[in-house]
Short mmCIF file of N, CA and C in Angstrom, two decimals:
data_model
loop_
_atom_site.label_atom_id
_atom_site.label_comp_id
_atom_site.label_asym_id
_atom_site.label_seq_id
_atom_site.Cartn_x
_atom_site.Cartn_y
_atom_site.Cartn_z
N UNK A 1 -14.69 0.79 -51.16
CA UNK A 1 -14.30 1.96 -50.42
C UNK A 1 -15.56 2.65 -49.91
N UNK A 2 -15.77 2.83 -48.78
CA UNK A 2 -16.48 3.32 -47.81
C UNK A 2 -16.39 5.22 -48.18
N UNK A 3 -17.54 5.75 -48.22
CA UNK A 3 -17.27 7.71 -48.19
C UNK A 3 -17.55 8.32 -46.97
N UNK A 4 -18.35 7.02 -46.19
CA UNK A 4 -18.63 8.05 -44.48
C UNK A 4 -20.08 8.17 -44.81
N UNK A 5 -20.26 9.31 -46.04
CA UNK A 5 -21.50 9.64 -45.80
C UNK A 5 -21.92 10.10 -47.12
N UNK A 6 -23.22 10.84 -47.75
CA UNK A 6 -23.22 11.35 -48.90
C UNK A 6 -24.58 11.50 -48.84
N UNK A 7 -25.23 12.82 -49.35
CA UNK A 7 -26.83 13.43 -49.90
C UNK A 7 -27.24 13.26 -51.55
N UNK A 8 -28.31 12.93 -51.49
CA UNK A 8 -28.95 13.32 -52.51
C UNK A 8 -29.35 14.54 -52.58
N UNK A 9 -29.51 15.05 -53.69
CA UNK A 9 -29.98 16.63 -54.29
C UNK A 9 -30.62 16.05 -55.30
N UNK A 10 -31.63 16.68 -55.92
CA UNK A 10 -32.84 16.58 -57.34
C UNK A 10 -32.83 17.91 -57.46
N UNK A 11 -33.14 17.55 -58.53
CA UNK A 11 -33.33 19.02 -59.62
C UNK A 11 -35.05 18.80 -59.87
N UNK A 12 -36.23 19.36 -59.41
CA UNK A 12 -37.37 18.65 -59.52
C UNK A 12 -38.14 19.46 -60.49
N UNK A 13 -37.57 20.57 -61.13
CA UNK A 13 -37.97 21.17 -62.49
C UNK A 13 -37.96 20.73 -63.50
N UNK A 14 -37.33 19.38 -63.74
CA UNK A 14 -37.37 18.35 -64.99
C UNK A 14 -38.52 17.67 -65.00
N UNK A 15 -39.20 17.27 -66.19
CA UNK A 15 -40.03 16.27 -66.26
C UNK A 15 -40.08 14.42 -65.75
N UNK A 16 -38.65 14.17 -65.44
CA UNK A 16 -37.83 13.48 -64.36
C UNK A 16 -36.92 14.32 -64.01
N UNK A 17 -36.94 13.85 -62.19
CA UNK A 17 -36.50 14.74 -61.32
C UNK A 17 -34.65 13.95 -61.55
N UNK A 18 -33.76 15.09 -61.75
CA UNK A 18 -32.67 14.41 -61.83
C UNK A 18 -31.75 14.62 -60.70
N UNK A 19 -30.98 13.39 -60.96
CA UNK A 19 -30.07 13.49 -59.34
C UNK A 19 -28.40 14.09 -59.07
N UNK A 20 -28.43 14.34 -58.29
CA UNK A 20 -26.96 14.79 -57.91
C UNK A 20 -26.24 14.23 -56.59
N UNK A 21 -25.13 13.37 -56.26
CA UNK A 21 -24.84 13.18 -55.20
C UNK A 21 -23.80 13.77 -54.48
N UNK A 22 -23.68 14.21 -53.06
CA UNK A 22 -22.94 15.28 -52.39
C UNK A 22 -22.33 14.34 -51.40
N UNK A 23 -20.76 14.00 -51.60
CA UNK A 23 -20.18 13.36 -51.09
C UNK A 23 -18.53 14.36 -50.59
N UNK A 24 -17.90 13.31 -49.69
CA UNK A 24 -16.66 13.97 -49.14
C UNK A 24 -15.35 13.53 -49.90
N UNK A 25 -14.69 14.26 -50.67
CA UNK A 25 -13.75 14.50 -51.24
C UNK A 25 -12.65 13.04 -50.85
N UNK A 26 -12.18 11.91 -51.53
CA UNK A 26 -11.44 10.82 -50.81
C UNK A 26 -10.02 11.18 -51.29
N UNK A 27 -8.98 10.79 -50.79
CA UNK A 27 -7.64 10.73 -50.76
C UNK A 27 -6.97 11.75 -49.56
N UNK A 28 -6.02 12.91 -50.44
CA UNK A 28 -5.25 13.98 -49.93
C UNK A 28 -6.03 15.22 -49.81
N UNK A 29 -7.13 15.00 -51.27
CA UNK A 29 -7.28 16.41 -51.36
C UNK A 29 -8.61 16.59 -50.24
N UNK A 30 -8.91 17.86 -49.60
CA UNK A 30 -10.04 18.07 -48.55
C UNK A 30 -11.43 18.66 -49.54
N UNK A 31 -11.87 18.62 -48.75
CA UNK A 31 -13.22 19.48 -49.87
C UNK A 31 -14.59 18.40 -49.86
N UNK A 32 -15.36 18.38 -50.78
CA UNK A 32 -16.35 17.83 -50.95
C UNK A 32 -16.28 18.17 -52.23
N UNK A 33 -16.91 16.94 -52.99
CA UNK A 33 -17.45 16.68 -54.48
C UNK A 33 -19.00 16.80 -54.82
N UNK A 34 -19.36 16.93 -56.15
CA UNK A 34 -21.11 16.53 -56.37
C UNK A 34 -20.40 15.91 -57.91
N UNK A 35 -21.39 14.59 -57.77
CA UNK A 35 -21.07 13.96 -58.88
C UNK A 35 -22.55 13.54 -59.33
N UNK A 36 -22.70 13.22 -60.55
CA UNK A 36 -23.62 12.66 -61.42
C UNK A 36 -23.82 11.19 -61.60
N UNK A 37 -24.82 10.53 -60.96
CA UNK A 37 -24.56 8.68 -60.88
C UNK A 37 -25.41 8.30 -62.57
N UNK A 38 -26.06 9.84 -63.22
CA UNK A 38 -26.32 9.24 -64.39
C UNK A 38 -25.00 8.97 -65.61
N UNK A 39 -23.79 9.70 -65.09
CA UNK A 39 -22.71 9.81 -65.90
C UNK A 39 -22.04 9.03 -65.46
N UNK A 40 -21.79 8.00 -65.04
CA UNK A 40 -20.86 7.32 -64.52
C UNK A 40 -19.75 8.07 -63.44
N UNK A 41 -20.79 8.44 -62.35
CA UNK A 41 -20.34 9.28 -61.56
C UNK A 41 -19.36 10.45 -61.69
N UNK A 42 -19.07 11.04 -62.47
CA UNK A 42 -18.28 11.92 -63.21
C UNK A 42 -18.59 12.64 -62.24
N UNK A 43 -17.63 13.75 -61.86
CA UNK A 43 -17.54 14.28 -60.78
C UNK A 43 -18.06 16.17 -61.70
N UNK A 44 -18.77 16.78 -60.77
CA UNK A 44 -19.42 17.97 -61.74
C UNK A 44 -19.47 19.37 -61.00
N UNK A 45 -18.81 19.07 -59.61
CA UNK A 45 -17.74 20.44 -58.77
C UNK A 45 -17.47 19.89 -57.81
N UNK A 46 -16.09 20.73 -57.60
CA UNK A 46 -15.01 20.50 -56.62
C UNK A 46 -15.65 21.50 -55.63
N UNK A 47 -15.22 21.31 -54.15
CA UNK A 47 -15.71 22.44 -53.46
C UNK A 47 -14.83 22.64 -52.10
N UNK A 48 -14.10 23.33 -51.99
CA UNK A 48 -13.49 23.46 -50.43
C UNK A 48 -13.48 23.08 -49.24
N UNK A 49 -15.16 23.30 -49.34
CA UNK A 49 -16.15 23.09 -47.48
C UNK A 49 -17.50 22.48 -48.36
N UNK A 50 -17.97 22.11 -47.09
CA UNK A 50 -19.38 21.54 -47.54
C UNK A 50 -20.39 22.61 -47.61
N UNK A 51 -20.47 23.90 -47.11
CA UNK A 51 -20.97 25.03 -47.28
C UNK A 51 -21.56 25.84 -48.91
N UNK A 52 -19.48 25.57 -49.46
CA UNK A 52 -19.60 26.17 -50.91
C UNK A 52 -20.69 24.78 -51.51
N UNK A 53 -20.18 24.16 -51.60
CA UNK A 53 -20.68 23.10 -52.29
C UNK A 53 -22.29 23.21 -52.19
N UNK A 54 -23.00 23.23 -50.80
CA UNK A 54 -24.39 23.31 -50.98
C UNK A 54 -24.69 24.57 -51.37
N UNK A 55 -23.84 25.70 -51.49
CA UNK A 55 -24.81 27.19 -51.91
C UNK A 55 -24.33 26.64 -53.55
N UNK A 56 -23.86 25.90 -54.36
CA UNK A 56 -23.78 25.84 -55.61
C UNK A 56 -24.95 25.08 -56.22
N UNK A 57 -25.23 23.98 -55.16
CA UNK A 57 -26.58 23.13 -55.50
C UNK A 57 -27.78 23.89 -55.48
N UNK A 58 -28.05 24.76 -54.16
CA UNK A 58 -29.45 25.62 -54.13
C UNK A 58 -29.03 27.00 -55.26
N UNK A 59 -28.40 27.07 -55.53
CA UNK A 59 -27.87 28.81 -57.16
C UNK A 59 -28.46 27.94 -58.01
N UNK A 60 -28.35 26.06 -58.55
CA UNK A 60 -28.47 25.62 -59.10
C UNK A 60 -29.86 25.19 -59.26
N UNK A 61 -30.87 25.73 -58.43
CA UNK A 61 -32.01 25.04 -58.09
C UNK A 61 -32.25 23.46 -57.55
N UNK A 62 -31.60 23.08 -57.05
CA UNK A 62 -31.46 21.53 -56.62
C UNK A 62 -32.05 21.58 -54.92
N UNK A 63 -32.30 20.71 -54.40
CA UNK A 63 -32.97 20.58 -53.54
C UNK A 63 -32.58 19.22 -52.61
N UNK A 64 -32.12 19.29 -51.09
CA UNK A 64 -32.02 18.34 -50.51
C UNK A 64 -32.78 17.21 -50.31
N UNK A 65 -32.95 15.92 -50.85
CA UNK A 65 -33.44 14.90 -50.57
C UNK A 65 -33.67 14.45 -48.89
N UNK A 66 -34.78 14.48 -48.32
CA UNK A 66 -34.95 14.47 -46.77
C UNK A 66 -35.99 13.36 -46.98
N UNK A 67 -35.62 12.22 -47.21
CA UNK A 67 -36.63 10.56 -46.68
C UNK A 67 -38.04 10.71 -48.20
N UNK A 68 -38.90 11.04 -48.08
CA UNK A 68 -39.62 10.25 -49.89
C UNK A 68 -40.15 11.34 -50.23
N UNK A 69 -39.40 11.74 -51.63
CA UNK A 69 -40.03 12.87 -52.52
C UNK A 69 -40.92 12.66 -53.07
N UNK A 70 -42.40 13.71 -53.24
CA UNK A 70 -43.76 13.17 -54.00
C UNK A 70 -43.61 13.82 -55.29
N UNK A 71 -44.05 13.15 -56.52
CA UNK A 71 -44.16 13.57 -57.55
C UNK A 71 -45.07 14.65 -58.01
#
């Protein structure tokens, strides 16, 4: 199954930078998800719009992945 599309987010305040992925909600329901690929993608908020969803990642300190993060 194909999602269209999906971001990385890091949390880069860890001693490893940890990840979060920001994908589009599949089936009926609308919204966008952020799930955890260290949890067996366990899904870790639901979000309406893609809007809520990114002001929960930056409240969270997380940070958009844009092409190669330096350590």
């Amino acid at each position: 199954m194909s999602v269209g599309w999906y971001e990385v987010w890091v949390d880069e305040g860890k001693t490893m930078p940890y990840l979060l992925l920001l994908l589009p909600q599949q089936g009926s329901q609308a919204g966008v998800i952020v799930v955890d690929p260290n949890e067996n993608y366990r899904i870790v908020h639901q979000a309406a719009n893609y809007e809520s969803a990114k002001l929960w990642l930056l409240e969270d300190e997380y940070t958009q992945v844009d092409g190669r993060m330096e350590c």
